[in-house]
Amino acid sequence: MVSVPGPHATYLNPILERHGHAAASLLQILREAQEHFGYVHPDALDYLSAQLRLPRARIEGVAGFYSFICLQPHGEYRVLFSDNITDRMLGSQTLMEQMCQQLWVEPGKASEDGLVSIGATSCTGMCDQGPAMLVNGRAVTHLSHQRVQEIAHLIRNRTPLDDWPGDFFRVEDNIRRKGLLLDSTLAPGDVLRAALAPGAADIVAAITASGLRGRGGAGFPTGLKWEACRLAQGAEHYVVCNADEGEPGTFKDRVLLTSHADLVFEGMTLCALAIGARKGFLYLRGEYRYLLEPLQAVLQRRRENNLLGACILGQPGFDFDIAIHLGAGAYICGEESALIESLEGKRGVPRSRPPFPVTHGYLQQPTAVDNVEIFCQAALAIHMGADNYRAIGTPKSSGSKLISVSGDCPRPGIYEYPFGVSVREVLKDCGAANTRAVQISGPSGVCVAESEFGRKLCFEDLPTAGAFMVFDDSRDLFEVARNFVHFFAHESCGFCTPCRVGTSMLKQTMDKIAAGHGTRYDLAEIEHLDQVLQTSSHCGLGRTACNPVLHTLRHFRPAYENRLKSLDFEPAFDLDGALARARQMTGRDDAGAHLKPEET
Amino acid sequence: MSRKLRIATTSLAGCFGCHMSLLDIDERLLALLELVEFDRSPITDIKHCGPCDIGLIEGGICNAENVHVLREFRTHCKILIAIGSCAITGGLPAQRNHLDLASCLTEVYLTEPGLAHGHIPNDPELPLPLDKVHPLHEVVKIDYFIPGCPPSGDAIWKFLTDLIAGKTPELGHGLIKYD
Ligand SMILES: Cc1cc2nc3c(=O)[nH]c(=O)nc-3n(C[C@H](O)[C@H](O)[C@H](O)COP(=O)(O)O)c2cc1C
Ligand code: SF4
Ligand code: SF4
């Protein structure tokens, strides 16, 4: 049977043209195809398979990996509520129920008339202005009963998104405290002009001398990374800016890309000069789709000003340009090797390392992958001079750090501090009161309790990628941990068994405890699972997936114990309830038709 | 060793494949009988389990009777072992878990001709099915798991002899199988 590509060819051809029919652009092609048609139609898959000369299974495999790519119709309006704990604390679950009722849909299913589907998605990075949601990929903030009602009305009337009140889509920066980065008044090109004369080796030496370390979590020395990449042999070198920002509770990269995009691109160009790259990528998480056009405008302006393109600033041989790749809803693509796989148009599965991206990255060529903030900090360090930069912060953590504050405090938003600030100081500045705990660096980070509020944010003590979620004494830390465990189970890429199975088992155990079926034995099982995850997972996701439970167990054990039955063992489900259906069907109610709890 | 250990075995929602595998230890069965004696088991046809050292259970939990037998084993066995995929995950019988029990019963007894004269059996003698098939560890505490469908005779032999010798059982390379 020959499928008729007719209607699909018309919109797919221009997309394929734009991407040069390159298999490496598969994810971008799928994204754009979907924006056009609402979902990726089976016939469109066949057509792409023929045009890209890729097996259909490969295309479906990629499409199926990313939660924002749909292979089935999901309604003209696809609503996804952000499901971070901070959204929940602001009432997102009630709002979602309300919307489902008003639009007559069940969560996760498209309505029968094909109008709308409503579901949940991992943190969308709007924690300081939640509850938030995505509608057809566009972020809506500050949800309230009023706003949800208005949205239900707009959807029922099939109002195009462009005609919705602009207010709904407003995303604020909420910058609360500035430091050397957010205060910077550098004009585009300032840093590059200063760096041109000294040249590549000197830039790397200065970055090394500045003591700059990664801002994406691991804190790897940036100078070392750039030096290794500069010296690595390869036909091409690549710069990749990691703007996947998937760690729940983190949103500082969003603010940098909104208000300091020039500095980000300046830093990427500086890196290109340092490592000898001619091409760079910004990997932008799908949740920040709305930033695509503004960022492209900045890139275009920089091209016009000779800050990108051929012979940058008139320097022969200094050629560099940046392309933006959009992610499609997969937290794991923040891991650098998974990100590179995704850039190559594949499923975002972490690679085996070594070899590391600095020698074998994008298309197996030397690649420097860094967090958004690093490119800004690197530009500043070069501008200020290594010694001046190093004087800020603590001995092993130089410079400043952007902190994304959310949760129980009156002033959530972005706070910039020199490294070494204490948890207590941040709490004071954001006005938090009666704080019970703070989750530092997101679910994969550390949960600190009051006794530890004197600890400092820096690589010597509490390393952080930036998230700072505040929980006051009205919060149940068990539920916080359970939300995080669900997050990991959902985001596990499924490549290795310990994590694929382990995160699901962890989720089931937490749900069992939440349902009142938990025992001490289950707590011991959690500790056992943690060992398996930590020692045998392929990447950092699996290795950190138990952290939320272990940390809250350490500090808030009673929150768990209160829920336990004080037995050694408790069934995982209601045994007698499990016979109800059969009782109903057979009309029986005799003693044999019931299961009594065991006498202990 | 002063006294022989007592072992009980049973098959719940399983296919007896795991028991066949136990028999696959072949002539080593005689060596095993030097070390243990069998309590309730298809081998002895004893109907109820008395105090035992080791209980071996194949199959998951699909009905009320399975729950009673499993509880009987848990009460009487010091060490309880789930053997095979069905016992550990629900296995093949759990394929029905994504179907609604009521529509299964309707389909089998009411819609399709020829069975039970158009009514769903409701004799109190018959155990009621649970709405879903569950692995053993969701109903009682299980001490050890031997994976495989079925685990090989060699794996069962290694596991039991380790246990009898008082060693933490270890199935090395080649003995652990998940299918
Ligand atoms: C599961 C996982 C998710 C990650 N997500 C991000 C992310 O969203 N953004 C980021 O910059 N780094 C993330 N990382 C760290 C990156 O792998 C990499 O270390 C980082 O981009 C390097 O930049 P840096 O040197 O500036 O830290 C993640 C790591 C793991 C294991
Ligand atoms: S640890 Fe988890 S996320 Fe990482 S590769 Fe394995 S399955 Fe994927
Ligand atoms: S695990 Fe396999 S062999 Fe054992 S009872 Fe189940 S189906 Fe039969």
PDB file of N, CA, C and O and ligand atoms in Angstrom, chain A residues 214-218 220 225 242 244-247 331-332 334-336 369-371 374 540-541, ligand 1:
ATOM      1  N   GLY A 214      32.355  25.386  36.814  1.00  0.00           N
ATOM      2  CA  GLY A 214      31.058  25.189  36.167  1.00  0.00           C
ATOM      3  C   GLY A 214      29.888  25.639  37.022  1.00  0.00           C
ATOM      4  O   GLY A 214      29.908  25.554  38.240  1.00  0.00           O
ATOM      5  N   ARG A 215      28.832  26.116  36.344  1.00  0.00           N
ATOM      6  CA  ARG A 215      27.643  26.582  37.059  1.00  0.00           C
ATOM      7  C   ARG A 215      26.447  25.665  36.835  1.00  0.00           C
ATOM      8  O   ARG A 215      25.342  25.971  37.230  1.00  0.00           O
ATOM      9  N   GLY A 216      26.682  24.537  36.148  1.00  0.00           N
ATOM     10  CA  GLY A 216      25.564  23.639  35.851  1.00  0.00           C
ATOM     11  C   GLY A 216      25.370  22.566  36.911  1.00  0.00           C
ATOM     12  O   GLY A 216      24.480  21.742  36.827  1.00  0.00           O
ATOM     13  N   GLY A 217      26.231  22.561  37.933  1.00  0.00           N
ATOM     14  CA  GLY A 217      26.061  21.592  39.008  1.00  0.00           C
ATOM     15  C   GLY A 217      27.366  20.956  39.460  1.00  0.00           C
ATOM     16  O   GLY A 217      27.701  20.964  40.637  1.00  0.00           O
ATOM     17  N   ALA A 218      28.130  20.437  38.505  1.00  0.00           N
ATOM     18  CA  ALA A 218      29.302  19.654  38.889  1.00  0.00           C
ATOM     19  C   ALA A 218      30.495  20.512  39.301  1.00  0.00           C
ATOM     20  O   ALA A 218      31.371  20.052  40.043  1.00  0.00           O
ATOM     21  N   PHE A 220      33.019  21.748  37.519  1.00  0.00           N
ATOM     22  CA  PHE A 220      34.299  21.407  36.880  1.00  0.00           C
ATOM     23  C   PHE A 220      35.039  22.696  36.519  1.00  0.00           C
ATOM     24  O   PHE A 220      34.418  23.653  36.055  1.00  0.00           O
ATOM     25  N   LYS A 225      38.665  22.619  31.216  1.00  0.00           N
ATOM     26  CA  LYS A 225      37.810  22.097  30.153  1.00  0.00           C
ATOM     27  C   LYS A 225      38.155  22.756  28.816  1.00  0.00           C
ATOM     28  O   LYS A 225      38.351  22.084  27.808  1.00  0.00           O
ATOM     29  N   ASN A 242      24.510  25.077  27.348  1.00  0.00           N
ATOM     30  CA  ASN A 242      23.487  24.215  27.933  1.00  0.00           C
ATOM     31  C   ASN A 242      22.394  25.064  28.580  1.00  0.00           C
ATOM     32  O   ASN A 242      22.548  25.542  29.702  1.00  0.00           O
ATOM     33  N   ASP A 244      19.265  23.886  28.973  1.00  0.00           N
ATOM     34  CA  ASP A 244      18.175  22.930  29.145  1.00  0.00           C
ATOM     35  C   ASP A 244      17.460  23.183  30.472  1.00  0.00           C
ATOM     36  O   ASP A 244      16.285  22.870  30.618  1.00  0.00           O
ATOM     37  N   GLU A 245      18.172  23.736  31.423  1.00  0.00           N
ATOM     38  CA  GLU A 245      17.625  24.168  32.713  1.00  0.00           C
ATOM     39  C   GLU A 245      16.412  23.356  33.175  1.00  0.00           C
ATOM     40  O   GLU A 245      15.328  23.892  33.395  1.00  0.00           O
ATOM     41  N   GLY A 246      16.630  22.046  33.320  1.00  0.00           N
ATOM     42  CA  GLY A 246      15.501  21.193  33.677  1.00  0.00           C
ATOM     43  C   GLY A 246      15.385  20.906  35.160  1.00  0.00           C
ATOM     44  O   GLY A 246      14.377  20.355  35.621  1.00  0.00           O
ATOM     45  N   GLU A 247      16.401  21.233  35.945  1.00  0.00           N
ATOM     46  CA  GLU A 247      16.371  20.908  37.366  1.00  0.00           C
ATOM     47  C   GLU A 247      15.230  21.681  38.023  1.00  0.00           C
ATOM     48  O   GLU A 247      15.235  22.917  38.019  1.00  0.00           O
ATOM     49  N   TYR A 331      14.249  16.081  30.691  1.00  0.00           N
ATOM     50  CA  TYR A 331      15.215  16.579  31.681  1.00  0.00           C
ATOM     51  C   TYR A 331      16.604  16.023  31.427  1.00  0.00           C
ATOM     52  O   TYR A 331      17.616  16.716  31.572  1.00  0.00           O
ATOM     53  N   ILE A 332      16.664  14.752  30.999  1.00  0.00           N
ATOM     54  CA  ILE A 332      17.958  14.093  30.847  1.00  0.00           C
ATOM     55  C   ILE A 332      18.825  14.808  29.814  1.00  0.00           C
ATOM     56  O   ILE A 332      20.050  14.724  29.854  1.00  0.00           O
ATOM     57  N   GLY A 334      19.695  17.667  29.762  1.00  0.00           N
ATOM     58  CA  GLY A 334      20.606  18.606  30.409  1.00  0.00           C
ATOM     59  C   GLY A 334      21.956  17.966  30.678  1.00  0.00           C
ATOM     60  O   GLY A 334      22.964  18.654  30.822  1.00  0.00           O
ATOM     61  N   GLU A 335      21.999  16.653  30.778  1.00  0.00           N
ATOM     62  CA  GLU A 335      23.274  15.946  30.957  1.00  0.00           C
ATOM     63  C   GLU A 335      24.038  16.110  29.651  1.00  0.00           C
ATOM     64  O   GLU A 335      23.492  15.875  28.574  1.00  0.00           O
ATOM     65  N   GLU A 336      25.307  16.517  29.731  1.00  0.00           N
ATOM     66  CA  GLU A 336      25.964  17.025  28.529  1.00  0.00           C
ATOM     67  C   GLU A 336      26.054  16.034  27.374  1.00  0.00           C
ATOM     68  O   GLU A 336      25.909  16.417  26.217  1.00  0.00           O
ATOM     69  N   VAL A 369      30.959  21.972  26.393  1.00  0.00           N
ATOM     70  CA  VAL A 369      29.575  22.188  26.822  1.00  0.00           C
ATOM     71  C   VAL A 369      29.614  22.925  28.151  1.00  0.00           C
ATOM     72  O   VAL A 369      30.251  22.460  29.100  1.00  0.00           O
ATOM     73  N   ASP A 370      28.963  24.070  28.208  1.00  0.00           N
ATOM     74  CA  ASP A 370      28.911  24.811  29.465  1.00  0.00           C
ATOM     75  C   ASP A 370      27.528  25.372  29.712  1.00  0.00           C
ATOM     76  O   ASP A 370      26.748  25.580  28.782  1.00  0.00           O
ATOM     77  N   ASN A 371      27.280  25.640  30.977  1.00  0.00           N
ATOM     78  CA  ASN A 371      26.017  26.221  31.395  1.00  0.00           C
ATOM     79  C   ASN A 371      25.925  27.680  30.915  1.00  0.00           C
ATOM     80  O   ASN A 371      26.940  28.355  30.729  1.00  0.00           O
ATOM     81  N   ILE A 374      27.926  30.259  32.855  1.00  0.00           N
ATOM     82  CA  ILE A 374      29.379  30.232  32.705  1.00  0.00           C
ATOM     83  C   ILE A 374      29.841  31.180  31.613  1.00  0.00           C
ATOM     84  O   ILE A 374      30.860  31.861  31.740  1.00  0.00           O
ATOM     85  N   GLY A 540      24.287  10.526  36.135  1.00  0.00           N
ATOM     86  CA  GLY A 540      23.998  11.252  37.360  1.00  0.00           C
ATOM     87  C   GLY A 540      22.541  11.207  37.778  1.00  0.00           C
ATOM     88  O   GLY A 540      22.235  11.307  38.969  1.00  0.00           O
ATOM     89  N   LEU A 541      21.624  11.056  36.838  1.00  0.00           N
ATOM     90  CA  LEU A 541      20.215  11.048  37.222  1.00  0.00           C
ATOM     91  C   LEU A 541      19.941   9.899  38.188  1.00  0.00           C
ATOM     92  O   LEU A 541      19.401  10.097  39.275  1.00  0.00           O
TER      93      LEU A 541
HETATM   94  C1  LIG C   1      20.648  14.460  34.924  1.00  0.00           C
HETATM   95  C2  LIG C   1      21.485  15.684  34.681  1.00  0.00           C
HETATM   96  C3  LIG C   1      20.871  16.876  34.296  1.00  0.00           C
HETATM   97  C4  LIG C   1      21.625  18.018  34.052  1.00  0.00           C
HETATM   98  N1  LIG C   1      20.970  19.159  33.693  1.00  0.00           N
HETATM   99  C5  LIG C   1      21.705  20.272  33.446  1.00  0.00           C
HETATM  100  C6  LIG C   1      21.056  21.475  33.046  1.00  0.00           C
HETATM  101  O1  LIG C   1      19.827  21.531  32.916  1.00  0.00           O
HETATM  102  N2  LIG C   1      21.816  22.566  32.812  1.00  0.00           N
HETATM  103  C7  LIG C   1      23.183  22.536  32.940  1.00  0.00           C
HETATM  104  O2  LIG C   1      23.829  23.546  32.701  1.00  0.00           O
HETATM  105  N3  LIG C   1      23.813  21.420  33.328  1.00  0.00           N
HETATM  106  C8  LIG C   1      23.119  20.278  33.573  1.00  0.00           C
HETATM  107  N4  LIG C   1      23.776  19.131  33.942  1.00  0.00           N
HETATM  108  C9  LIG C   1      25.253  19.157  34.011  1.00  0.00           C
HETATM  109  C10 LIG C   1      25.863  18.942  32.616  1.00  0.00           C
HETATM  110  O3  LIG C   1      26.037  17.554  32.385  1.00  0.00           O
HETATM  111  C11 LIG C   1      27.230  19.588  32.456  1.00  0.00           C
HETATM  112  O4  LIG C   1      28.032  19.189  33.522  1.00  0.00           O
HETATM  113  C12 LIG C   1      27.163  21.086  32.435  1.00  0.00           C
HETATM  114  O5  LIG C   1      26.348  21.518  31.404  1.00  0.00           O
HETATM  115  C13 LIG C   1      28.542  21.649  32.247  1.00  0.00           C
HETATM  116  O6  LIG C   1      28.505  23.040  32.374  1.00  0.00           O
HETATM  117  P1  LIG C   1      29.273  23.764  33.548  1.00  0.00           P
HETATM  118  O7  LIG C   1      30.712  23.370  33.438  1.00  0.00           O
HETATM  119  O8  LIG C   1      29.034  25.193  33.357  1.00  0.00           O
HETATM  120  O9  LIG C   1      28.668  23.250  34.822  1.00  0.00           O
HETATM  121  C14 LIG C   1      23.033  17.983  34.199  1.00  0.00           C
HETATM  122  C15 LIG C   1      23.637  16.800  34.601  1.00  0.00           C
HETATM  123  C16 LIG C   1      22.883  15.656  34.839  1.00  0.00           C
HETATM  124  C17 LIG C   1      23.579  14.403  35.265  1.00  0.00           C
END
